[in-house]
Steps between C-alpha positions, in 0.01 A plus 500: 500500500720381786674765703851468634612732773796489737512572871515875543294815516258682278157654499152354486268706279133424565251548216125482556254357252583705193605805700841659528740410779339532843819445703873450468668340801851378588541129423737234622536216249559148636556236232769273640397212723680657796341845457150354449537275805606791721237740364370717783606270785648687794379842387265735679394675179587534133582817309266467203457140387687178424451292185549124531551332165425230414237439769135403520452481878647640820492444874537734794658261750763677715389841369458791739231692311188452290554545127306562181565240231425551130513199269601586142457296182765474228385830348536677840124533539373477859290185543446527879591718798492372858603634840676236709573505872820340635493120526284433193543289189363652179318288246698440179355681199533280193525790251736705718862534387612785729406630845531855636507552877465829690390636837136420575259763368723677247397313186151648517656848513718417199205373294617137501182299451380210291517591131764773540843447349845594614827582332843421643766761427848370582765742623846468345774344707 
């Protein structure tokens, strides 16, 4: 059930545990090595979220802001959510295949928590 996306934009639809969608947010998709490496570096905030794929860990070195990080498995189920301050190295999650990053504190508002699942809707080019 591997997913193949391209760098671009879309929407992240957050589904709770068996509930309907709890949030739909703008999403930046970073799949190329260059886009994943750049990530949120040099930014003061992010409009919505950024999906890094493939990825199973992140760092916040040279970042200007704290971020929320959600680790997703291959079925896009959330396996962990962490808030990271700048200058930190996140632990790799063995089952993680994708990572979603956003401004610190917003994932709780969106309903992103362990056990929830997300959907990636890609916008046409």
